[in-house]
Structure formats: structure tokens, C-alpha cells
CSV table of C-alpha atoms (C1' of nucleotides) in Angstrom, one decimal:
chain,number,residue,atom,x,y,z
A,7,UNK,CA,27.1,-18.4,9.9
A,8,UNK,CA,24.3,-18.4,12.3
A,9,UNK,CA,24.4,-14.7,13.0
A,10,UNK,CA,24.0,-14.0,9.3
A,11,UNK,CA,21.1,-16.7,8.8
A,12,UNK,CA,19.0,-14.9,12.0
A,13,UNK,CA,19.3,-11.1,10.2
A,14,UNK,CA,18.0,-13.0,6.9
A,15,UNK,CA,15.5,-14.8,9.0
A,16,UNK,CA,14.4,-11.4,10.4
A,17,UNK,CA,14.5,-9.8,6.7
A,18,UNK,CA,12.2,-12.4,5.9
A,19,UNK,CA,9.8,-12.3,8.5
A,20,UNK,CA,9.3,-8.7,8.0
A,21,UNK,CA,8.1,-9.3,4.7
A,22,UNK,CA,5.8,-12.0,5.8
A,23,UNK,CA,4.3,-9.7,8.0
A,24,UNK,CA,4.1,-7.1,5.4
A,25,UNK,CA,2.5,-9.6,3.0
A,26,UNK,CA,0.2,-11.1,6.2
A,27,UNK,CA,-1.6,-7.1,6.2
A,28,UNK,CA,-1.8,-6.8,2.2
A,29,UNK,CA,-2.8,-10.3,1.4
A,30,UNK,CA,-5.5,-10.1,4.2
A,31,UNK,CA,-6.5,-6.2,2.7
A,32,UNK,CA,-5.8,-6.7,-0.9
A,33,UNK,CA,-6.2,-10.3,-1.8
A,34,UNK,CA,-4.0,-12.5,-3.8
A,35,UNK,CA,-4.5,-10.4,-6.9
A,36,UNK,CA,-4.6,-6.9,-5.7
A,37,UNK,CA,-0.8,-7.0,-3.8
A,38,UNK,CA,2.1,-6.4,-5.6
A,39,UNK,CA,5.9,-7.5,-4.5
A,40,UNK,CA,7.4,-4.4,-5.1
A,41,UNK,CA,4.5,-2.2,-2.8
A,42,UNK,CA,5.4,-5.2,-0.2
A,43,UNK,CA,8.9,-5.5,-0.1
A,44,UNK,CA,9.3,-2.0,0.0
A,45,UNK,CA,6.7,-1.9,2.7
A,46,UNK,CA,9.6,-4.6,4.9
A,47,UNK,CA,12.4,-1.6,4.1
A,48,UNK,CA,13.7,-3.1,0.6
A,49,UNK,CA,13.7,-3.0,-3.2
A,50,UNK,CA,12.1,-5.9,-5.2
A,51,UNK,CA,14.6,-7.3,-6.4
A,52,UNK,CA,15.7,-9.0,-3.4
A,53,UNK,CA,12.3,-10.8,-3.2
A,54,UNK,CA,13.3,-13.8,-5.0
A,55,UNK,CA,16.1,-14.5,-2.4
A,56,UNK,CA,13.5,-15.3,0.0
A,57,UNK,CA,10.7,-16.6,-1.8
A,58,UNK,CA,10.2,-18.6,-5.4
A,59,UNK,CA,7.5,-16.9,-7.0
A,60,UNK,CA,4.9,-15.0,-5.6
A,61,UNK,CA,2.5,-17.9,-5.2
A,62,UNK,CA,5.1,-19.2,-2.8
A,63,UNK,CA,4.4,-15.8,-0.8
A,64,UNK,CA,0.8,-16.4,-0.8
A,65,UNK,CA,1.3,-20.0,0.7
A,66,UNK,CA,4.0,-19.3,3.1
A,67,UNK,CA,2.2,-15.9,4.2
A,68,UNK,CA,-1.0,-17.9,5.1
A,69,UNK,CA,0.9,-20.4,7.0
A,70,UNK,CA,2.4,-17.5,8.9
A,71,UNK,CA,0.0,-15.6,9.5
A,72,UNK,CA,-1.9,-18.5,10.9
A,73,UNK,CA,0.4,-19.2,12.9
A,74,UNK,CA,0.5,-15.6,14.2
A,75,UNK,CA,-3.2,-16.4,14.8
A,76,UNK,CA,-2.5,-19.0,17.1
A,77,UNK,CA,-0.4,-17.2,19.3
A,78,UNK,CA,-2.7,-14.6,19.7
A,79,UNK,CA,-5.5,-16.6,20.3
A,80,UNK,CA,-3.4,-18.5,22.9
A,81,UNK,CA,-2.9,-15.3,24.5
A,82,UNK,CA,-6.3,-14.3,24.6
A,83,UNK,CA,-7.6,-17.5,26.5
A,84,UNK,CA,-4.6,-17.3,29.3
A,85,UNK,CA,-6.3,-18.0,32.7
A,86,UNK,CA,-9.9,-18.8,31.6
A,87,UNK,CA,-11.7,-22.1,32.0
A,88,UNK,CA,-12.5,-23.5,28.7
A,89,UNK,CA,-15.9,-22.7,28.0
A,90,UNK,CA,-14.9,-19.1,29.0
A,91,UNK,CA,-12.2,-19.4,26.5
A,92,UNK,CA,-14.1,-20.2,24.0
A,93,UNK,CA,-16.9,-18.2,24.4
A,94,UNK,CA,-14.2,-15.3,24.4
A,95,UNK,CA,-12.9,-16.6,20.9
A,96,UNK,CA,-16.5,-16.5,19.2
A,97,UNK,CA,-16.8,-12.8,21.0
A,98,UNK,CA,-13.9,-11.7,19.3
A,99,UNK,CA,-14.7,-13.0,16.3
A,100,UNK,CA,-18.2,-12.0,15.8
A,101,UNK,CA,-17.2,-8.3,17.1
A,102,UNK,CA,-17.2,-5.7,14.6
A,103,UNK,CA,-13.6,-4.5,15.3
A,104,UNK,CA,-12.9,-8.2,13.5
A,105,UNK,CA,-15.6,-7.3,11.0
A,106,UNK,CA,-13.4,-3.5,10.4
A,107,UNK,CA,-9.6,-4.7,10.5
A,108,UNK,CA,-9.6,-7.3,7.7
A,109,UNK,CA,-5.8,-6.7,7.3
A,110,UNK,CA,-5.7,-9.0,10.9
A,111,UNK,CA,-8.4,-10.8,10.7
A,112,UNK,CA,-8.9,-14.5,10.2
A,113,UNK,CA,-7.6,-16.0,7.0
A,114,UNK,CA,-11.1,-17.9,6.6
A,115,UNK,CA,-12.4,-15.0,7.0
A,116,UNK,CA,-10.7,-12.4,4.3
A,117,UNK,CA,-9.5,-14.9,2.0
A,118,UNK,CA,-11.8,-17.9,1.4
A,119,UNK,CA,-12.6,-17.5,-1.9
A,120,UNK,CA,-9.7,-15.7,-3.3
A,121,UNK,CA,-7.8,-19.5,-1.6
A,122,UNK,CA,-10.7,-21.6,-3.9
A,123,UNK,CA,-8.7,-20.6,-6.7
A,124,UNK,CA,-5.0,-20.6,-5.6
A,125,UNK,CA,-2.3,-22.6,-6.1
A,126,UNK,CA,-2.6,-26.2,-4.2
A,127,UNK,CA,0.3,-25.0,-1.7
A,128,UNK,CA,-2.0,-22.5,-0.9
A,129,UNK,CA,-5.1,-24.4,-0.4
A,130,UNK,CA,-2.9,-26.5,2.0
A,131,UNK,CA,-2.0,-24.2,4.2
A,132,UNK,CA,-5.7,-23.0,4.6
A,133,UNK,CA,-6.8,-26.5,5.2
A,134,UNK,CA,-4.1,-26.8,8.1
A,135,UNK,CA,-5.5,-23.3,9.4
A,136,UNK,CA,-9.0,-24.4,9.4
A,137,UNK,CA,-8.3,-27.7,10.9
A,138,UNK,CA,-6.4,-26.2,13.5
A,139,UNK,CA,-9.3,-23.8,14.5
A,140,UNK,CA,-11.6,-26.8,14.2
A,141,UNK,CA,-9.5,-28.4,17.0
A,142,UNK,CA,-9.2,-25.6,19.2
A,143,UNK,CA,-13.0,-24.6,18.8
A,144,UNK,CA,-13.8,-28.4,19.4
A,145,UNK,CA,-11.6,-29.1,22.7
A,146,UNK,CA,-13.3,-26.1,24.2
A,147,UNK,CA,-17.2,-27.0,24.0
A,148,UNK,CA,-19.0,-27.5,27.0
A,149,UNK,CA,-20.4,-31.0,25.7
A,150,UNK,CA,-17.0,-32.6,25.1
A,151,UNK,CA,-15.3,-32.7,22.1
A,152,UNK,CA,-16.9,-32.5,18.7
A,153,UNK,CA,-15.3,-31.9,15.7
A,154,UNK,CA,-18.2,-31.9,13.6
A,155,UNK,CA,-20.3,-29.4,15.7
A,156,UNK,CA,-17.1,-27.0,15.8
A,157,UNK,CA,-16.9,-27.3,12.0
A,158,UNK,CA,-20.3,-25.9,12.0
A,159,UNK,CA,-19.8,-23.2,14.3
A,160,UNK,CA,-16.8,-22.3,12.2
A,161,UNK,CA,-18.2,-22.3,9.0
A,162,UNK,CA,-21.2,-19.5,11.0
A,163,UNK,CA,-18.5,-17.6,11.9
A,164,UNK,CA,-16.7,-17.4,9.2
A,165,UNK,CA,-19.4,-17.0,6.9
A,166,UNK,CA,-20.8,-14.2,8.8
A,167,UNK,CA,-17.7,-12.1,9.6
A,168,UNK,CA,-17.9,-12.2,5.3
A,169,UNK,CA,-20.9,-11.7,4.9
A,170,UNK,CA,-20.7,-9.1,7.5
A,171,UNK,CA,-17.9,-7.4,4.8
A,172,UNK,CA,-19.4,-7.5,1.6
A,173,UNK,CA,-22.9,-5.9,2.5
A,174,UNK,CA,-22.9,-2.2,2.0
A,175,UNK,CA,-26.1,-1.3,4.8
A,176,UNK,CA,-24.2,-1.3,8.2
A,177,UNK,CA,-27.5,-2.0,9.3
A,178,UNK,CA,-27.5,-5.4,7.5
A,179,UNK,CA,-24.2,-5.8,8.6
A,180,UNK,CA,-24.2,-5.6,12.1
A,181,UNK,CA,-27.6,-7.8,12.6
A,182,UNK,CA,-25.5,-10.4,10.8
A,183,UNK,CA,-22.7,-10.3,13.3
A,184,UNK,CA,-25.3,-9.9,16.1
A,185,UNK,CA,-27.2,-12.7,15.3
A,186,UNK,CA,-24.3,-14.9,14.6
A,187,UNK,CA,-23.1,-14.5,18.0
A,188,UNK,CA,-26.5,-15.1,19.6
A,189,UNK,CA,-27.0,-18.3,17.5
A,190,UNK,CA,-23.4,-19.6,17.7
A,191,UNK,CA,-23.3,-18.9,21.6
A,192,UNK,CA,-26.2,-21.4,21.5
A,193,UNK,CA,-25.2,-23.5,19.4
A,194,UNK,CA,-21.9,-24.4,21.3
A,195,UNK,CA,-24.0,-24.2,24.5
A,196,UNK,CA,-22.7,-21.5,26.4
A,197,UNK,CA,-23.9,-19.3,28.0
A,198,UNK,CA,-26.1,-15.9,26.4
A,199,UNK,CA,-24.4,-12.7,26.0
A,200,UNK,CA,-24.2,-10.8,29.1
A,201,UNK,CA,-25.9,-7.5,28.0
A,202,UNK,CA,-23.1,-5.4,28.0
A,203,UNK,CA,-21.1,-7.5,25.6
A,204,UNK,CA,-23.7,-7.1,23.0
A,205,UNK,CA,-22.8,-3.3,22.5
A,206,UNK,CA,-18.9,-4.2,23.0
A,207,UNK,CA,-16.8,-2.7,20.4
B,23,UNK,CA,-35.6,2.3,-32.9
B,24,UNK,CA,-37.1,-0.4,-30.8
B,25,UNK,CA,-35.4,-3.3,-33.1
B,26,UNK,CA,-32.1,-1.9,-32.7
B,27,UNK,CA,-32.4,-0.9,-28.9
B,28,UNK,CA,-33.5,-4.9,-29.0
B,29,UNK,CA,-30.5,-6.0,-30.4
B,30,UNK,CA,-28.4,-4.0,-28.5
B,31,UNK,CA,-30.5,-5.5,-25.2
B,32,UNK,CA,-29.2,-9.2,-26.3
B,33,UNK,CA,-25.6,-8.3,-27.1
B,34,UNK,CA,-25.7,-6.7,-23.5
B,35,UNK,CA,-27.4,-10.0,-22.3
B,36,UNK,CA,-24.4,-11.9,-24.3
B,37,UNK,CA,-22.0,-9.7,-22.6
B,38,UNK,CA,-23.7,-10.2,-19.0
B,39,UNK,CA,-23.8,-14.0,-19.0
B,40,UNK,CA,-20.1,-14.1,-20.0
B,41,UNK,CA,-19.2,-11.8,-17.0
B,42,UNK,CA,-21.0,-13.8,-14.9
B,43,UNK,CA,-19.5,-17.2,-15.9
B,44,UNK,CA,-15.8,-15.0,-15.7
B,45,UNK,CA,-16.5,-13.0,-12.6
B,46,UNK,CA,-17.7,-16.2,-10.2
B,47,UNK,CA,-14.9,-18.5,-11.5
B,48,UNK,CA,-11.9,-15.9,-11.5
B,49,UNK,CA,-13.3,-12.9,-9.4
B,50,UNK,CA,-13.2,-9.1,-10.3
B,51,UNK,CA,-9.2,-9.4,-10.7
B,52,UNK,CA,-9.1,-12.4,-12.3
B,53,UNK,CA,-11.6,-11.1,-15.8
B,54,UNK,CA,-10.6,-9.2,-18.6
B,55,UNK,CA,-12.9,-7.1,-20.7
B,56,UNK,CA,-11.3,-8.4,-24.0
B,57,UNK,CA,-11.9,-11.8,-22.5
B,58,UNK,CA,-15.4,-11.8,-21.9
B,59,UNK,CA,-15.8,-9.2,-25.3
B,60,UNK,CA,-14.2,-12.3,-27.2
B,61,UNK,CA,-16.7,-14.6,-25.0
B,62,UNK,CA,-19.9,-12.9,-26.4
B,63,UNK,CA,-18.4,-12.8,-30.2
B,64,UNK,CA,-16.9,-9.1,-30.0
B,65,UNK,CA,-14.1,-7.4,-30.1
B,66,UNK,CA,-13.3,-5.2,-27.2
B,67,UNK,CA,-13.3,-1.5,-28.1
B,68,UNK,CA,-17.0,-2.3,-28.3
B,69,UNK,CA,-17.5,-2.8,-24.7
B,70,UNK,CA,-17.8,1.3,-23.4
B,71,UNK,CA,-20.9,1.3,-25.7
B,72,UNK,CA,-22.8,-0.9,-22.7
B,73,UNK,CA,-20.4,-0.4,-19.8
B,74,UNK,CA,-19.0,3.1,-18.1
B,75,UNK,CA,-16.2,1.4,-17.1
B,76,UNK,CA,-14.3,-2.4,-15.2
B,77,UNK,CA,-16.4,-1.8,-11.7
B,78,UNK,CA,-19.8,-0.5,-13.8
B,79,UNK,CA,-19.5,-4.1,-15.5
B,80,UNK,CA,-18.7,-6.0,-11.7
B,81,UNK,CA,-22.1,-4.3,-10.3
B,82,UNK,CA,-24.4,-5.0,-13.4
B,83,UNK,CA,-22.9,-8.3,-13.8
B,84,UNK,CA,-23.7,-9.0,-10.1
B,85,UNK,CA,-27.3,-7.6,-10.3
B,86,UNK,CA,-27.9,-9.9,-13.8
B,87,UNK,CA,-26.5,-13.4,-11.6
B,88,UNK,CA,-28.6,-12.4,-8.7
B,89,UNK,CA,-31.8,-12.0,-11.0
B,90,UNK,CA,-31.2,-15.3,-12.8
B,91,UNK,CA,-30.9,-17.0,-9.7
B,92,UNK,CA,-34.3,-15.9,-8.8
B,93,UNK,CA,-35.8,-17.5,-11.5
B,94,UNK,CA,-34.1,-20.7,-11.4
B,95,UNK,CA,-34.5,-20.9,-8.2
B,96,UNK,CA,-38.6,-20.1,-8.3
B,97,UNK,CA,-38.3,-22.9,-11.2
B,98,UNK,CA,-36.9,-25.6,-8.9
B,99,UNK,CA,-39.5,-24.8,-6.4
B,100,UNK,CA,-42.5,-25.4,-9.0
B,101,UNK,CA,-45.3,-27.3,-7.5
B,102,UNK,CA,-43.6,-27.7,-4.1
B,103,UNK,CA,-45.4,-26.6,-0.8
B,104,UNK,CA,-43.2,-24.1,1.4
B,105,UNK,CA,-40.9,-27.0,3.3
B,106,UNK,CA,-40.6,-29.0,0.5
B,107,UNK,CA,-39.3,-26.0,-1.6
B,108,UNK,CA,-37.3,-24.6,1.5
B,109,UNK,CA,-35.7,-28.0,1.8
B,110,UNK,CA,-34.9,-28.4,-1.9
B,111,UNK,CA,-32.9,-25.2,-1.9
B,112,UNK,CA,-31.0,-25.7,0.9
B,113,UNK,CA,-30.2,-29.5,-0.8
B,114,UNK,CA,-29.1,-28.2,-3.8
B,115,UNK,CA,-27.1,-24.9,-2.1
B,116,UNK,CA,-25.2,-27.3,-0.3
B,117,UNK,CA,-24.1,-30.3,-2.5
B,118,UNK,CA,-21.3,-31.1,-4.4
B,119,UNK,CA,-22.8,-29.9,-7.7
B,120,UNK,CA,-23.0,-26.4,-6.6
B,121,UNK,CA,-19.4,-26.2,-5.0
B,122,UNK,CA,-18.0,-28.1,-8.0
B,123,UNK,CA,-19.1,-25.3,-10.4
B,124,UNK,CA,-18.6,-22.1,-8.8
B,125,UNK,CA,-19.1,-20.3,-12.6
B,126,UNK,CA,-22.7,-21.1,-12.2
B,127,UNK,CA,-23.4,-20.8,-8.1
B,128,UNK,CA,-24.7,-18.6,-5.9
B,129,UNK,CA,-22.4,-15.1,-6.0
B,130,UNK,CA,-22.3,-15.3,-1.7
B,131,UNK,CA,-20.2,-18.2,-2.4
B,132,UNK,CA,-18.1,-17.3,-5.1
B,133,UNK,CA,-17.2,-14.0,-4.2
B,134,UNK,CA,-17.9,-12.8,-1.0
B,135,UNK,CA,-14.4,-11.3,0.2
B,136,UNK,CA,-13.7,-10.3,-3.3
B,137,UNK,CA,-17.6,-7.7,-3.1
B,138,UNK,CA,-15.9,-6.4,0.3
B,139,UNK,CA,-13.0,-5.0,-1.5
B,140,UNK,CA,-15.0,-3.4,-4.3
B,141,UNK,CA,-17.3,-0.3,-5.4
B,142,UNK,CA,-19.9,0.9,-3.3
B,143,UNK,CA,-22.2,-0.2,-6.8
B,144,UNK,CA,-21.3,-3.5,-6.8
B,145,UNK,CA,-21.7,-4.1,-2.4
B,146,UNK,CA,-24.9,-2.7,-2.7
B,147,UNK,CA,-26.3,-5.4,-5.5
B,148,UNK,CA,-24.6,-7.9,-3.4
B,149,UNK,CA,-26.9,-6.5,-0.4
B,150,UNK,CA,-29.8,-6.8,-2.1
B,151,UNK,CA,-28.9,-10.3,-3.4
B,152,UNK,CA,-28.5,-11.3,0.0
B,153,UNK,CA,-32.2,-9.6,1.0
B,154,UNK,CA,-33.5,-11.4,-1.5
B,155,UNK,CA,-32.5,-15.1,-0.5
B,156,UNK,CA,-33.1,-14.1,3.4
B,157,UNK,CA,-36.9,-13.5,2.2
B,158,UNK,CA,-37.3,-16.3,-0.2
B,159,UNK,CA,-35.9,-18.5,3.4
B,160,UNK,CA,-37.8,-16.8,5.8
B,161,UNK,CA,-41.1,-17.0,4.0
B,162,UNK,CA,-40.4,-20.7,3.8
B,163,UNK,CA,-39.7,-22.1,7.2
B,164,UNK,CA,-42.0,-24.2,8.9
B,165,UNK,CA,-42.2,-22.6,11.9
B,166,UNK,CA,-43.2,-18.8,10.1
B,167,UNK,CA,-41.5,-16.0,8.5
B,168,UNK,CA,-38.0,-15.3,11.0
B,169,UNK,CA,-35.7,-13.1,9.2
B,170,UNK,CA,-33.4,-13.6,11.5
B,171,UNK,CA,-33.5,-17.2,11.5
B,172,UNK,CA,-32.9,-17.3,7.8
B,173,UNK,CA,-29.9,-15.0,7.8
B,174,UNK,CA,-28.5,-17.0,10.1
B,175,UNK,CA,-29.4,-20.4,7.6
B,176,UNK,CA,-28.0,-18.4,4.6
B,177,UNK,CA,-24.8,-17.6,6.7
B,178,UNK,CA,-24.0,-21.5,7.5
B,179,UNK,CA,-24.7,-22.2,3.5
B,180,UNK,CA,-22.8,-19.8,2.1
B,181,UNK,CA,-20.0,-20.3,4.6
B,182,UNK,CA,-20.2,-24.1,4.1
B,183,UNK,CA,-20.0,-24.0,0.7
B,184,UNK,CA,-16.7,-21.3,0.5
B,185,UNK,CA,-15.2,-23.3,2.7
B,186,UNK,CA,-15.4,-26.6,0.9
B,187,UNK,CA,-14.0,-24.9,-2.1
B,188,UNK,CA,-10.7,-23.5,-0.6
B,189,UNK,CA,-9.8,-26.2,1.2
B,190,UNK,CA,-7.2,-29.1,0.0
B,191,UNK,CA,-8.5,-32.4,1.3
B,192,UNK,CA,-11.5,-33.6,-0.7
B,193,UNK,CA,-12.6,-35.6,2.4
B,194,UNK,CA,-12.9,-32.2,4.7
B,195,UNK,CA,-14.7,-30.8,2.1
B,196,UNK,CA,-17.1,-33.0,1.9
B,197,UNK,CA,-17.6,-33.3,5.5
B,198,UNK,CA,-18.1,-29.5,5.9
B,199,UNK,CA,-20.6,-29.9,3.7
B,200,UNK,CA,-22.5,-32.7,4.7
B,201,UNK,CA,-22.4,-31.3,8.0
B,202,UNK,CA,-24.1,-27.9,7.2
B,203,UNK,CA,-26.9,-29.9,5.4
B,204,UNK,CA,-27.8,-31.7,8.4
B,205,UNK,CA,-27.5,-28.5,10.7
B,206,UNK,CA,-28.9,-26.4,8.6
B,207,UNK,CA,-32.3,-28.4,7.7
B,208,UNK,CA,-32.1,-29.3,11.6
B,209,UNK,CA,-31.8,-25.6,12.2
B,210,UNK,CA,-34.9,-24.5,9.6
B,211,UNK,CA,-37.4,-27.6,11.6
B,212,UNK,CA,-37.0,-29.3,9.0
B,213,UNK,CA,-37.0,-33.4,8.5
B,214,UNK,CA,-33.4,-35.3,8.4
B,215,UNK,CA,-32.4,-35.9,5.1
B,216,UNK,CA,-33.7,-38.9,3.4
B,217,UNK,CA,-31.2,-41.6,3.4
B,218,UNK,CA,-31.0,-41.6,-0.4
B,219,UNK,CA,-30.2,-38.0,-0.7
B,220,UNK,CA,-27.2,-38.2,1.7
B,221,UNK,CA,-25.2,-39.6,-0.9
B,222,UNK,CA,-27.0,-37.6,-4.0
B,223,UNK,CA,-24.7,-36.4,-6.6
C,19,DT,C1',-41.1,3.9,-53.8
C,20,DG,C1',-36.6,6.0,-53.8
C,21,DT,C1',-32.8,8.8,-52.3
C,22,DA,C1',-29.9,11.5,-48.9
C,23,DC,C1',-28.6,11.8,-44.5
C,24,DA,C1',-27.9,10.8,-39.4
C,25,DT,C1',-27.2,7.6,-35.9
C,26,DC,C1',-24.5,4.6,-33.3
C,27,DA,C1',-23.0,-0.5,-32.2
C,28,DG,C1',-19.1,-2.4,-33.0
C,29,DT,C1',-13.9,-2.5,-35.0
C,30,DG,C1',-9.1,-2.5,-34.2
C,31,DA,C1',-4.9,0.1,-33.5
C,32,DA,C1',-2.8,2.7,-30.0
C,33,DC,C1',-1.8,4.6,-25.3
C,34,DG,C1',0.3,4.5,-20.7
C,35,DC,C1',0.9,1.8,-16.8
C,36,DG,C1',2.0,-1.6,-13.4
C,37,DC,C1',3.0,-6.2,-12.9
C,38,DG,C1',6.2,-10.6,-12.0
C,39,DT,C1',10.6,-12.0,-13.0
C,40,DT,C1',15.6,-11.8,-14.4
C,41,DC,C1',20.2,-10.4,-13.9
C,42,DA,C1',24.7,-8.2,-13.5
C,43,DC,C1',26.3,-5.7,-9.6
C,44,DT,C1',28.0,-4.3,-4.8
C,45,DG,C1',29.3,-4.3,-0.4
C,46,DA,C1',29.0,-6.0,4.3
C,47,DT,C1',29.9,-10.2,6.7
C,48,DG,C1',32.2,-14.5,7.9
C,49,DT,C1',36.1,-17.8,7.1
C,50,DA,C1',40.9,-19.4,6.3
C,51,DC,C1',45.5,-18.9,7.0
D,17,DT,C1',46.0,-9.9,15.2
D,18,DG,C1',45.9,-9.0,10.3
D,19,DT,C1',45.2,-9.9,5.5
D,20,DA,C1',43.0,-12.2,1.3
D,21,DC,C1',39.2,-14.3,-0.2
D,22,DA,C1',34.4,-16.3,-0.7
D,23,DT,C1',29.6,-15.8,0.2
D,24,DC,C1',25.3,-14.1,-0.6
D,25,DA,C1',21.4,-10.6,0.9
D,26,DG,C1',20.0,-6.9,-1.2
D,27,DT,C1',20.2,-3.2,-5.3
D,28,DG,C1',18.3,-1.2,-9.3
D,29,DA,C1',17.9,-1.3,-14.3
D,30,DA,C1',15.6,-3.9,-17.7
D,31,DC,C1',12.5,-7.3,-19.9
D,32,DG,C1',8.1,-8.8,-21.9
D,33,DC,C1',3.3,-8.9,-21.1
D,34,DG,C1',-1.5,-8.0,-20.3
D,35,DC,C1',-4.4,-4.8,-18.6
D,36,DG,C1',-8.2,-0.8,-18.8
D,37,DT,C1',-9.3,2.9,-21.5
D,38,DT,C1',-9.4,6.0,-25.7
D,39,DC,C1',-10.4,7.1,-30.3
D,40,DA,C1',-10.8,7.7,-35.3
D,41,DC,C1',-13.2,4.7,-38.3
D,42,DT,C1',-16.9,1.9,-40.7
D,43,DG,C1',-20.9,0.2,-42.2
D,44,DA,C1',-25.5,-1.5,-41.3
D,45,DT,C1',-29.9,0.4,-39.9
D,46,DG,C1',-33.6,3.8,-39.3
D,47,DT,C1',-35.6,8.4,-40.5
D,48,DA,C1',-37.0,12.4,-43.4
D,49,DC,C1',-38.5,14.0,-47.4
DNA sequence: TGTACATCAGTGAACGCGCGTTCACTGATGTAC
DNA sequence: TGTACATCAGTGAACGCGCGTTCACTGATGTAC
């Protein structure tokens, strides 16, 4: 039966990753399960084989598309010290190719308070995401770790990749983002920007 | 015609303050006009007399919260020199109170993400909320006027306080708050919080 | 002061539409003998 | 190896519902004479 189970494991992982780029675009509210499932290559009707409802999409979706995160952000810190790491993480994050591709960016990021009023299986999986970003951010500072200092760094980041969204002057929006990444930088004690990173896509 | 433009001015107002209650707590998806119509006592063919349309009502709506915030928030500063006033926001932005009723809080908290998704009307009232608040900071902190500065402040508040809300565990979200009211006063030169205040409702 | 008329905020029925969910079905795949 | 059967992922029609918007109307208010 196993060859069976991995094509439905596939089928449903192509949904999740449907779901991971609407949810992230759309919010909770604004996908539907017919656009998505037909965005994985199927009709709606087979949605319910894979999932209970479609707050059980928005849960599992964040869970895997935090996981997804993960792996990526593994990838980006392959062969770098840890302070290099991390000051690689907050550079991506505060960039405005984050700020212009909500669809994959961070969870925190595109969906915080659509998640404030979700289901509670939701609001778990955020609150594993975040924690897991906490640890990561907090392993990596130059001072030792620090959970509480990488919770504040976080919640800059975060706020200001959303803040960075919302605004409609680009002008407004990009000295947000700029001056996140100066005061976070700082705040984690690493390093400036090296000038050429400030005009980094 | 003025008494009847007047009472067409407070049916607006009735309609206004029931969005805004509706569109913090739910977001622009999550309101209905006949909902809010019933809210302020009418029925809801009425509503195209005030409104050109759904997104005409999110923008205006958004414009109203941001201007009654303004006065509140020059009323809790009554009497209080710069710091005092500066530190008394950021107290209040950031406790429990405020995250615990997101129908009544500051519109960068409650719908941030949802803003980035919607009409150019309604990002630009968000953008001139924001410019507001970074002002009303800036020409506050101790250490003179630093736009900058202040965005940065704002972007740690607003962040803190989304993320408290979407996540599960009550404890986290307390400590993500708590954590941005120490950084954040640290951050603006301001004093530590008084003991007493720590642990303020 | 009194009457006829115009205005227009608000009513309530109706519309077309897209949504989440259900369900009888089909047909490819895997199992048993 | 070949045949009969069971499973179940996926199909597609159907459902009830709530939404934003339209529209013919009504009746209180304000204006003109």
C-alpha cells in the first residue's frame, strides 16, 4: 500500500504548497478551495479527502509552510559562522524582495493578524513558527544566547516587513525597512551594513 | 438644509463607529454592510446614500479610527510634559488592555496585513495614520525630534502587540509584550518602568 | 399662516454570484486466491 | 500468471447560505409662493 500512500502524500503536498502561496497572498478569507485545488491539478471535491475543513488547511498550511521556511533558511546559512548567519537572515528579511513576494514570505510576516482571529489550531502552529525563529535568531547572536533579545528583534522585523506592506508611499516604505535593518543590525550587535548591501535588491 | 445635512452627519458618524468596532475585530473580509447597517439602527439598502461602495467604507472607516485616536490619545497626554506623555503612550500601546480588545486598538495592530491587500484609498489613510503617530513620537523623545527613531519605536509596538494576539500560549504573549515595553522605553531614553506598572492591568 | 411641491435619507425585496461542504459515482491500483 | 474483488483518491453535480449591490418605494423635512 505504500506506493499508493506516497502519490496521495504527493497530491497532498501539492495542495499545501498551493495553499502556502494563496494563504500568504490572499489571507485566510480571500482563498477559496476550489481556486486552490484546482491550482494542485484537481477538482474540489477531492479536497475533503485530504483535509477536514478548510480551517484544517489554514493550520496544516502554516505548519508547512514553516517548515518550508526552515529549510530554506537552513540553506541560506550553509558555511557561514553564526553571526554571519544571522546577520544574513535579518538581510534577507528586511530586503525589499521579502517586502514584494508576500506569497513566500514569512508567516509572521503576511499573516499575523489574519492568525489573531483563527481557529486555535491555527494560532498553534504560528506560535510553534515563532518560537522556532526565536530559537534560531537567539542561538546566533554574538552575545550568547538570548531569547528575550531575539524576541525583540523579531517582533522589529516582523513588524516592519508589515508595516513595510501596508503603506502606500514607497518612500515611507523603504525607510521603514532601511531603518529596521540599521537598528536591528545593532541591536543584535553585528556588525553595520557594508555599503553595498544597503542598495541590495 | 443645514439640520438635515446634520442629521445625516450623525447617522454617518453611527455608521463609522460601527465599522470601526467590525473592521479591527474581523478585518475588511470578515464585516458585512448589513451587519454594521443593523449596528447603527438601519437597514442596509440605506448604506449607498453615505458610502460609494465595501472598499469606500474600509478607507473612511480607517481615516475616522485614525482621527479618534488622535484625540484620545492627546486626552491621555493632558497635563503631562513630553516624557511623561511619551512614556504613557507607549505603556498603554503595549499592555494587556490594548491587545485584549483589538475592536478599540490602534488600526497598525489590528490590521496591518489585511491594509496590504486592500484599495489604494484605504493604504494611503493607513500611511497617514502611521505619519501621524511617528510625529506625535518623535516630537516626544527626550533626546529631540528623530523621525527615524520613532518609526523604528512604532515598528517594535505595533509588532509586539500583533504578535501577542496571534499567538497560542498566553505566557509568550505576555512575554513579547513585556519585553517590547522594556526595549522600547529603553530604546526612546526613557526611565525603566516603575516596579508597580510592570504588573499593571 | 397655509398649501403644494421637491428632495432625499432610509426601507426592504430582489439580483447574481461565489463560497464551503456533501455525496453518489468512477476507475485506477493493490490484494487474495 | 491470471482472474475476481475491495479500496479509496479524485470527479462533478448539487445544496444552502450570505454576500455586495441595485432599485422602486415611502414618508418626513424643507422650500416656494
Amino acid at each position: 500500500m505504500t506506493p499508493a500512500t506516497d502519490r496521495k502524500q504527493e497530491t497532498r503536498e501539492r495542495v499545501l504548497r498551493a495553499a502556502g502561496a494563496a494563504l500568504r497572498q490572499h489571507g485566510p478569507d480571500g482563498i477559496g478551495i476550489a481556486d486552490i485545488m484546482r491550482q494542485a491539478g484537481l477538482t474540489h471535491g477531492g479536497f475533503y479527502a485530504h483535509f477536514k475543513s478548510k480551517d484544517d488547511l489554514v493550520a496544516q498550511t502554516l505548519a508547512h509552510v514553516f517548515g518550508r521556511m526552515t529549510a530554506r533558511a537552513a540553506r541560506l546559512e550553509q558555511g557561514l559562522a553564526p553571526a554571519a548567519a544571522l546577520a544574513a537572515q535579518i538581510d534577507r528579511y528586511l530586503s525589499p524582495a521579502h517586502r514584494d513576494n508576500p506569497a513566500n514570505g514569512c508567516p509572521l510576516t503576511t499573516l499575523a493578524n489574519d492568525i489573531a482571529r483563527q481557529s486555535d489550531g491555527a494560532r498553534r502552529e504560528f506560535d510553534a513558527g515563532m518560537r522556532a525563529l526565536v530559537a534560531r535568531i537567539s542561538g546566533r547572536l554574538p552575545g550568547g544566547p538570548d531569547d528575550a533579545l531575539a524576541r525583540a528583534l523579531l517582533t522589529e522585523m516582523a513588524g516592519a516587513v508589515m508595516l513595510s506592506r501596508a503603506v502606500a508611499s514607497p518612500a515611507l516604505s523603504d525607510s521603514i525597512l532601511a531603518g529596521a535593518r540599521v537598528s536591528v543590525r545593532a541591536r543584535a550587535g553585528l556588525p553595520h551594513l557594508p555599503p553595498e548591501s544597503t542598495h541590495a535588491r
